[in-house]
Amino acid sequence: MRLFRKLRTYMKMVFLYLTKRIVRREDYREEYNIAASTYHIWLKKMNKHTNTILKIDHLKNQENIHILDFACGTGYISGFVLSALKDPTVKITAVDISDKMIEIAKGNISDSRCSFIVRDGTDFLFGEEDEKYDAIFCGYALPYFNHKKVIKEFHRILKKNGTAHFITNCKGTLKGIDEIYIDTMKEYSSSLNKIMEIGYQLPKNQNDLKSWFERRQFSTVFLDTVEEIISYSSPEELYNWLKNTGAIAGTDHIFSDEKEIIESIINKIENRCNCEDKYCTNHKFIQGIFKKK
């Protein structure tokens, strides 16, 4: 029975892949639009790690600095940088695919030095001129893109010696949660609607991320791997955190009726993610700063 279920799930996934039933950028936009109003929950727990890549002393004595906040979300990075750089000639371009995220970012930032654009990140990069930016910042968004394409574009649009500041999830993040979704897909294979590719786009480790950038003629300035444990008193609270922060964005589109399987997922969290009277998973990620050669 187990073998049959596994085979049936595999065949359904192959069918979905061949028919291009894959979670796309429009699906992520939809889910991040929903998560925008609760994204502050993510920021409360994870900002301390984002701060590590916001090393901008090398920009403080320069004029006419132009910075790209790529996949800016609700604008935390842009707000931090604007507070640190008082020069009136500084410009920040903040782009995100989610109009609701941008709407909140505009409410958070009233500084005229920052302009906001609602657009898919890859499409935006392709339209930018060569050597335009002094620095690029990207928080937790790299796996949503084809890294070969976007890192090539980052190199093209950065000025010589420009810096790229990244924090990105890596393999081993959300321990237990990915297995829960895989097993639920087997259990509800008849309800499978789309498949997700984002898990295959995560860097394996910090050396993997380093190689991605160094292949595109970047040198490594800073690199580290960090893990944050996410724990709550009930499986429902942990699930709600994952949903409300966008940590599992895209999963709403895996099943034809996601509401049907929520109870099954929460039950699995209760059985598998128990740790010392709490329910937990992890966020494992890499912090990196790279300089264009």
mmCIF file of N, CA and C in Angstrom, residues 146-238:
data_model
loop_
_atom_site.group_PDB
_atom_site.id
_atom_site.type_symbol
_atom_site.label_atom_id
_atom_site.label_comp_id
_atom_site.label_asym_id
_atom_site.label_seq_id
_atom_site.Cartn_x
_atom_site.Cartn_y
_atom_site.Cartn_z
ATOM 1 N N ASN A 146 15.938 32.298 -10.295
ATOM 2 C CA ASN A 146 17.012 31.529 -10.914
ATOM 3 C C ASN A 146 18.321 32.234 -10.572
ATOM 4 N N HIS A 147 19.094 31.637 -9.666
ATOM 5 C CA HIS A 147 20.265 32.350 -9.153
ATOM 6 C C HIS A 147 21.294 32.655 -10.236
ATOM 7 N N LYS A 148 21.399 31.796 -11.240
ATOM 8 C CA LYS A 148 22.363 32.049 -12.313
ATOM 9 C C LYS A 148 22.024 33.331 -13.061
ATOM 10 N N LYS A 149 20.738 33.522 -13.312
ATOM 11 C CA LYS A 149 20.304 34.719 -14.041
ATOM 12 C C LYS A 149 20.455 35.978 -13.199
ATOM 13 N N VAL A 150 19.955 35.932 -11.956
ATOM 14 C CA VAL A 150 19.931 37.174 -11.182
ATOM 15 C C VAL A 150 21.322 37.581 -10.709
ATOM 16 N N ILE A 151 22.186 36.636 -10.364
ATOM 17 C CA ILE A 151 23.536 37.013 -9.938
ATOM 18 C C ILE A 151 24.313 37.599 -11.112
ATOM 19 N N LYS A 152 24.102 37.072 -12.298
ATOM 20 C CA LYS A 152 24.705 37.658 -13.508
ATOM 21 C C LYS A 152 24.237 39.101 -13.683
ATOM 22 N N GLU A 153 22.945 39.334 -13.460
ATOM 23 C CA GLU A 153 22.400 40.686 -13.589
ATOM 24 C C GLU A 153 22.893 41.594 -12.468
ATOM 25 N N PHE A 154 23.028 41.062 -11.258
ATOM 26 C CA PHE A 154 23.571 41.862 -10.160
ATOM 27 C C PHE A 154 24.967 42.370 -10.522
ATOM 28 N N HIS A 155 25.777 41.495 -11.078
ATOM 29 C CA HIS A 155 27.130 41.893 -11.464
ATOM 30 C C HIS A 155 27.081 42.980 -12.536
ATOM 31 N N ARG A 156 26.187 42.837 -13.476
ATOM 32 C CA ARG A 156 26.094 43.800 -14.584
ATOM 33 C C ARG A 156 25.670 45.186 -14.098
ATOM 34 N N ILE A 157 24.703 45.250 -13.186
ATOM 35 C CA ILE A 157 24.162 46.556 -12.798
ATOM 36 C C ILE A 157 24.920 47.204 -11.638
ATOM 37 N N LEU A 158 25.830 46.470 -11.012
ATOM 38 C CA LEU A 158 26.664 47.056 -9.962
ATOM 39 C C LEU A 158 27.843 47.810 -10.569
ATOM 40 N N LYS A 159 28.219 48.904 -9.913
ATOM 41 C CA LYS A 159 29.435 49.606 -10.291
ATOM 42 C C LYS A 159 30.650 48.779 -9.863
ATOM 43 N N LYS A 160 31.801 49.091 -10.404
ATOM 44 C CA LYS A 160 33.028 48.402 -10.004
ATOM 45 C C LYS A 160 33.229 48.580 -8.499
ATOM 46 N N ASN A 161 33.560 47.496 -7.828
ATOM 47 C CA ASN A 161 33.727 47.445 -6.370
ATOM 48 C C ASN A 161 32.400 47.601 -5.615
ATOM 49 N N GLY A 162 31.296 47.564 -6.344
ATOM 50 C CA GLY A 162 29.995 47.581 -5.686
ATOM 51 C C GLY A 162 29.782 46.306 -4.888
ATOM 52 N N THR A 163 28.910 46.373 -3.890
ATOM 53 C CA THR A 163 28.728 45.234 -2.985
ATOM 54 C C THR A 163 27.310 44.665 -3.064
ATOM 55 N N ALA A 164 27.230 43.350 -2.892
ATOM 56 C CA ALA A 164 25.950 42.632 -2.872
ATOM 57 C C ALA A 164 25.796 41.998 -1.492
ATOM 58 N N HIS A 165 24.736 42.351 -0.785
ATOM 59 C CA HIS A 165 24.516 41.930 0.598
ATOM 60 C C HIS A 165 23.317 40.988 0.635
ATOM 61 N N PHE A 166 23.548 39.759 1.087
ATOM 62 C CA PHE A 166 22.499 38.739 1.004
ATOM 63 C C PHE A 166 22.329 37.983 2.308
ATOM 64 N N ILE A 167 21.075 37.645 2.596
ATOM 65 C CA ILE A 167 20.765 36.639 3.601
ATOM 66 C C ILE A 167 19.749 35.716 2.955
ATOM 67 N N THR A 168 20.050 34.418 2.944
ATOM 68 C CA THR A 168 19.209 33.482 2.196
ATOM 69 C C THR A 168 19.080 32.154 2.923
ATOM 70 N N ASN A 169 17.907 31.580 2.869
ATOM 71 C CA ASN A 169 17.712 30.238 3.414
ATOM 72 C C ASN A 169 18.585 29.248 2.661
ATOM 73 N N CYS A 170 18.911 28.140 3.317
ATOM 74 C CA CYS A 170 19.738 27.113 2.688
ATOM 75 C C CYS A 170 19.176 25.731 3.026
ATOM 76 N N LYS A 171 19.784 24.714 2.472
ATOM 77 C CA LYS A 171 19.358 23.343 2.754
ATOM 78 C C LYS A 171 19.409 23.086 4.262
ATOM 79 N N GLY A 172 18.404 22.392 4.754
ATOM 80 C CA GLY A 172 18.338 22.116 6.185
ATOM 81 C C GLY A 172 17.437 23.063 6.938
ATOM 82 N N THR A 173 16.852 24.044 6.223
ATOM 83 C CA THR A 173 15.920 24.955 6.875
ATOM 84 C C THR A 173 14.541 24.312 6.997
ATOM 85 N N LEU A 174 13.750 24.792 7.942
ATOM 86 C CA LEU A 174 12.403 24.259 8.211
ATOM 87 C C LEU A 174 12.436 22.738 8.388
ATOM 88 N N LYS A 175 13.352 22.302 9.241
ATOM 89 C CA LYS A 175 13.522 20.870 9.487
ATOM 90 C C LYS A 175 12.216 20.241 9.952
ATOM 91 N N GLY A 176 11.845 19.176 9.283
ATOM 92 C CA GLY A 176 10.625 18.456 9.607
ATOM 93 C C GLY A 176 9.419 18.924 8.820
ATOM 94 N N ILE A 177 9.386 20.199 8.465
ATOM 95 C CA ILE A 177 8.214 20.751 7.778
ATOM 96 C C ILE A 177 8.154 20.273 6.334
ATOM 97 N N ASP A 178 9.296 20.243 5.655
ATOM 98 C CA ASP A 178 9.281 19.781 4.258
ATOM 99 C C ASP A 178 8.848 18.318 4.179
ATOM 100 N N GLU A 179 9.327 17.495 5.135
ATOM 101 C CA GLU A 179 8.923 16.088 5.151
ATOM 102 C C GLU A 179 7.421 15.946 5.412
ATOM 103 N N ILE A 180 6.895 16.818 6.260
ATOM 104 C CA ILE A 180 5.457 16.788 6.539
ATOM 105 C C ILE A 180 4.659 17.064 5.272
ATOM 106 N N TYR A 181 5.098 18.031 4.501
ATOM 107 C CA TYR A 181 4.374 18.338 3.258
ATOM 108 C C TYR A 181 4.529 17.225 2.227
ATOM 109 N N ILE A 182 5.713 16.623 2.158
ATOM 110 C CA ILE A 182 5.909 15.512 1.220
ATOM 111 C C ILE A 182 4.991 14.345 1.574
ATOM 112 N N ASP A 183 4.924 14.006 2.861
ATOM 113 C CA ASP A 183 4.053 12.902 3.283
ATOM 114 C C ASP A 183 2.578 13.239 3.080
ATOM 115 N N THR A 184 2.228 14.497 3.262
ATOM 116 C CA THR A 184 0.841 14.907 3.033
ATOM 117 C C THR A 184 0.501 14.848 1.548
ATOM 118 N N MET A 185 1.471 15.132 0.705
ATOM 119 C CA MET A 185 1.263 15.000 -0.739
ATOM 120 C C MET A 185 0.991 13.548 -1.113
ATOM 121 N N LYS A 186 1.689 12.625 -0.455
ATOM 122 C CA LYS A 186 1.433 11.201 -0.697
ATOM 123 C C LYS A 186 0.031 10.820 -0.218
ATOM 124 N N GLU A 187 -0.337 11.358 0.917
ATOM 125 C CA GLU A 187 -1.627 11.036 1.524
ATOM 126 C C GLU A 187 -2.795 11.597 0.715
ATOM 127 N N TYR A 188 -2.578 12.765 0.117
ATOM 128 C CA TYR A 188 -3.643 13.438 -0.640
ATOM 129 C C TYR A 188 -3.226 13.628 -2.098
ATOM 130 N N SER A 189 -2.665 12.599 -2.685
ATOM 131 C CA SER A 189 -2.150 12.717 -4.057
ATOM 132 C C SER A 189 -3.234 13.090 -5.062
ATOM 133 N N SER A 190 -4.459 12.667 -4.811
ATOM 134 C CA SER A 190 -5.548 12.994 -5.742
ATOM 135 C C SER A 190 -5.882 14.481 -5.718
ATOM 136 N N SER A 191 -5.460 15.184 -4.654
ATOM 137 C CA SER A 191 -5.740 16.619 -4.533
ATOM 138 C C SER A 191 -4.574 17.487 -4.985
ATOM 139 N N LEU A 192 -3.481 16.854 -5.439
ATOM 140 C CA LEU A 192 -2.327 17.638 -5.872
ATOM 141 C C LEU A 192 -2.698 18.520 -7.053
ATOM 142 N N ASN A 193 -2.328 19.788 -6.934
ATOM 143 C CA ASN A 193 -2.689 20.777 -7.947
ATOM 144 C C ASN A 193 -1.466 21.350 -8.658
ATOM 145 N N LYS A 194 -0.402 21.618 -7.875
ATOM 146 C CA LYS A 194 0.838 22.160 -8.424
ATOM 147 C C LYS A 194 2.011 21.626 -7.607
ATOM 148 N N ILE A 195 3.204 21.745 -8.172
ATOM 149 C CA ILE A 195 4.413 21.384 -7.438
ATOM 150 C C ILE A 195 5.267 22.632 -7.246
ATOM 151 N N MET A 196 6.115 22.582 -6.218
ATOM 152 C CA MET A 196 7.002 23.703 -5.919
ATOM 153 C C MET A 196 8.434 23.341 -6.264
ATOM 154 N N GLU A 197 9.175 24.319 -6.793
ATOM 155 C CA GLU A 197 10.574 24.103 -7.160
ATOM 156 C C GLU A 197 11.544 24.797 -6.216
ATOM 157 N N ILE A 198 11.042 25.626 -5.311
ATOM 158 C CA ILE A 198 11.918 26.469 -4.511
ATOM 159 C C ILE A 198 12.931 25.668 -3.700
ATOM 160 N N GLY A 199 12.556 24.473 -3.238
ATOM 161 C CA GLY A 199 13.480 23.659 -2.456
ATOM 162 C C GLY A 199 14.723 23.265 -3.220
ATOM 163 N N TYR A 200 14.605 23.179 -4.545
ATOM 164 C CA TYR A 200 15.747 22.817 -5.378
ATOM 165 C C TYR A 200 16.639 24.013 -5.676
ATOM 166 N N GLN A 201 16.197 25.211 -5.302
ATOM 167 C CA GLN A 201 16.941 26.428 -5.591
ATOM 168 C C GLN A 201 17.681 26.962 -4.372
ATOM 169 N N LEU A 202 17.630 26.231 -3.269
ATOM 170 C CA LEU A 202 18.359 26.631 -2.071
ATOM 171 C C LEU A 202 19.832 26.269 -2.195
ATOM 172 N N PRO A 203 20.746 27.152 -1.769
ATOM 173 C CA PRO A 203 22.150 26.743 -1.706
ATOM 174 C C PRO A 203 22.328 25.635 -0.675
ATOM 175 N N LYS A 204 23.214 24.682 -0.970
ATOM 176 C CA LYS A 204 23.436 23.571 -0.044
ATOM 177 C C LYS A 204 24.081 24.051 1.250
ATOM 178 N N ASN A 205 25.008 24.970 1.132
ATOM 179 C CA ASN A 205 25.759 25.481 2.274
ATOM 180 C C ASN A 205 26.425 26.789 1.855
ATOM 181 N N GLN A 206 27.214 27.375 2.755
ATOM 182 C CA GLN A 206 27.803 28.669 2.436
ATOM 183 C C GLN A 206 28.852 28.577 1.336
ATOM 184 N N ASN A 207 29.526 27.452 1.208
ATOM 185 C CA ASN A 207 30.474 27.296 0.106
ATOM 186 C C ASN A 207 29.756 27.247 -1.238
ATOM 187 N N ASP A 208 28.559 26.694 -1.228
ATOM 188 C CA ASP A 208 27.751 26.660 -2.444
ATOM 189 C C ASP A 208 27.379 28.083 -2.864
ATOM 190 N N LEU A 209 26.899 28.877 -1.900
ATOM 191 C CA LEU A 209 26.549 30.268 -2.201
ATOM 192 C C LEU A 209 27.780 31.047 -2.653
ATOM 193 N N LYS A 210 28.887 30.830 -1.990
ATOM 194 C CA LYS A 210 30.135 31.502 -2.362
ATOM 195 C C LYS A 210 30.514 31.198 -3.802
ATOM 196 N N SER A 211 30.371 29.942 -4.209
ATOM 197 C CA SER A 211 30.724 29.561 -5.581
ATOM 198 C C SER A 211 29.790 30.211 -6.595
ATOM 199 N N TRP A 212 28.510 30.377 -6.238
ATOM 200 C CA TRP A 212 27.567 31.041 -7.146
ATOM 201 C C TRP A 212 28.049 32.446 -7.482
ATOM 202 N N PHE A 213 28.507 33.168 -6.461
ATOM 203 C CA PHE A 213 28.932 34.548 -6.677
ATOM 204 C C PHE A 213 30.327 34.628 -7.291
ATOM 205 N N GLU A 214 31.220 33.767 -6.856
ATOM 206 C CA GLU A 214 32.586 33.856 -7.381
ATOM 207 C C GLU A 214 32.651 33.467 -8.846
ATOM 208 N N ARG A 215 31.723 32.608 -9.292
ATOM 209 C CA ARG A 215 31.653 32.273 -10.719
ATOM 210 C C ARG A 215 31.263 33.490 -11.558
ATOM 211 N N ARG A 216 30.608 34.440 -10.931
ATOM 212 C CA ARG A 216 30.181 35.659 -11.628
ATOM 213 C C ARG A 216 31.093 36.840 -11.304
ATOM 214 N N GLN A 217 32.328 36.533 -10.942
ATOM 215 C CA GLN A 217 33.350 37.562 -10.722
ATOM 216 C C GLN A 217 33.049 38.477 -9.528
ATOM 217 N N PHE A 218 32.627 37.863 -8.450
ATOM 218 C CA PHE A 218 32.526 38.532 -7.155
ATOM 219 C C PHE A 218 33.591 37.952 -6.229
ATOM 220 N N SER A 219 34.123 38.772 -5.353
ATOM 221 C CA SER A 219 34.967 38.270 -4.268
ATOM 222 C C SER A 219 34.135 38.260 -2.985
ATOM 223 N N THR A 220 34.492 37.391 -2.061
ATOM 224 C CA THR A 220 33.725 37.240 -0.826
ATOM 225 C C THR A 220 34.292 38.140 0.261
ATOM 226 N N VAL A 221 33.444 38.982 0.830
ATOM 227 C CA VAL A 221 33.833 39.895 1.899
ATOM 228 C C VAL A 221 33.485 39.308 3.261
ATOM 229 N N PHE A 222 32.325 38.695 3.342
ATOM 230 C CA PHE A 222 31.831 38.141 4.611
ATOM 231 C C PHE A 222 30.910 36.970 4.306
ATOM 232 N N LEU A 223 30.991 35.920 5.151
ATOM 233 C CA LEU A 223 30.161 34.738 4.925
ATOM 234 C C LEU A 223 29.969 33.995 6.243
ATOM 235 N N ASP A 224 28.734 33.643 6.543
ATOM 236 C CA ASP A 224 28.462 32.910 7.780
ATOM 237 C C ASP A 224 27.142 32.150 7.636
ATOM 238 N N THR A 225 27.006 31.092 8.418
ATOM 239 C CA THR A 225 25.768 30.309 8.455
ATOM 240 C C THR A 225 25.186 30.379 9.864
ATOM 241 N N VAL A 226 23.897 30.636 9.948
ATOM 242 C CA VAL A 226 23.229 30.841 11.233
ATOM 243 C C VAL A 226 21.946 30.015 11.266
ATOM 244 N N GLU A 227 21.541 29.637 12.466
ATOM 245 C CA GLU A 227 20.292 28.901 12.629
ATOM 246 C C GLU A 227 19.476 29.523 13.754
ATOM 247 N N GLU A 228 18.214 29.759 13.484
ATOM 248 C CA GLU A 228 17.278 30.268 14.489
ATOM 249 C C GLU A 228 16.220 29.200 14.743
ATOM 250 N N ILE A 229 16.007 28.851 16.004
ATOM 251 C CA ILE A 229 14.975 27.878 16.351
ATOM 252 C C ILE A 229 13.653 28.612 16.569
ATOM 253 N N ILE A 230 12.633 28.138 15.884
ATOM 254 C CA ILE A 230 11.294 28.711 16.005
ATOM 255 C C ILE A 230 10.461 27.755 16.854
ATOM 256 N N SER A 231 9.971 28.200 18.002
ATOM 257 C CA SER A 231 9.215 27.303 18.879
ATOM 258 C C SER A 231 7.970 27.990 19.425
ATOM 259 N N TYR A 232 6.923 27.196 19.541
ATOM 260 C CA TYR A 232 5.650 27.681 20.080
ATOM 261 C C TYR A 232 5.038 26.618 20.978
ATOM 262 N N SER A 233 4.069 27.037 21.777
ATOM 263 C CA SER A 233 3.475 26.145 22.773
ATOM 264 C C SER A 233 2.500 25.140 22.186
ATOM 265 N N SER A 234 2.014 25.405 20.983
ATOM 266 C CA SER A 234 1.063 24.484 20.360
ATOM 267 C C SER A 234 1.400 24.311 18.888
ATOM 268 N N PRO A 235 1.023 23.178 18.288
ATOM 269 C CA PRO A 235 1.275 22.976 16.854
ATOM 270 C C PRO A 235 0.528 23.988 15.996
ATOM 271 N N GLU A 236 -0.642 24.428 16.457
ATOM 272 C CA GLU A 236 -1.405 25.435 15.708
ATOM 273 C C GLU A 236 -0.647 26.756 15.644
ATOM 274 N N GLU A 237 -0.023 27.143 16.759
ATOM 275 C CA GLU A 237 0.739 28.398 16.780
ATOM 276 C C GLU A 237 1.935 28.333 15.835
ATOM 277 N N LEU A 238 2.617 27.201 15.814
ATOM 278 C CA LEU A 238 3.760 27.055 14.915
ATOM 279 C C LEU A 238 3.304 27.112 13.464
#
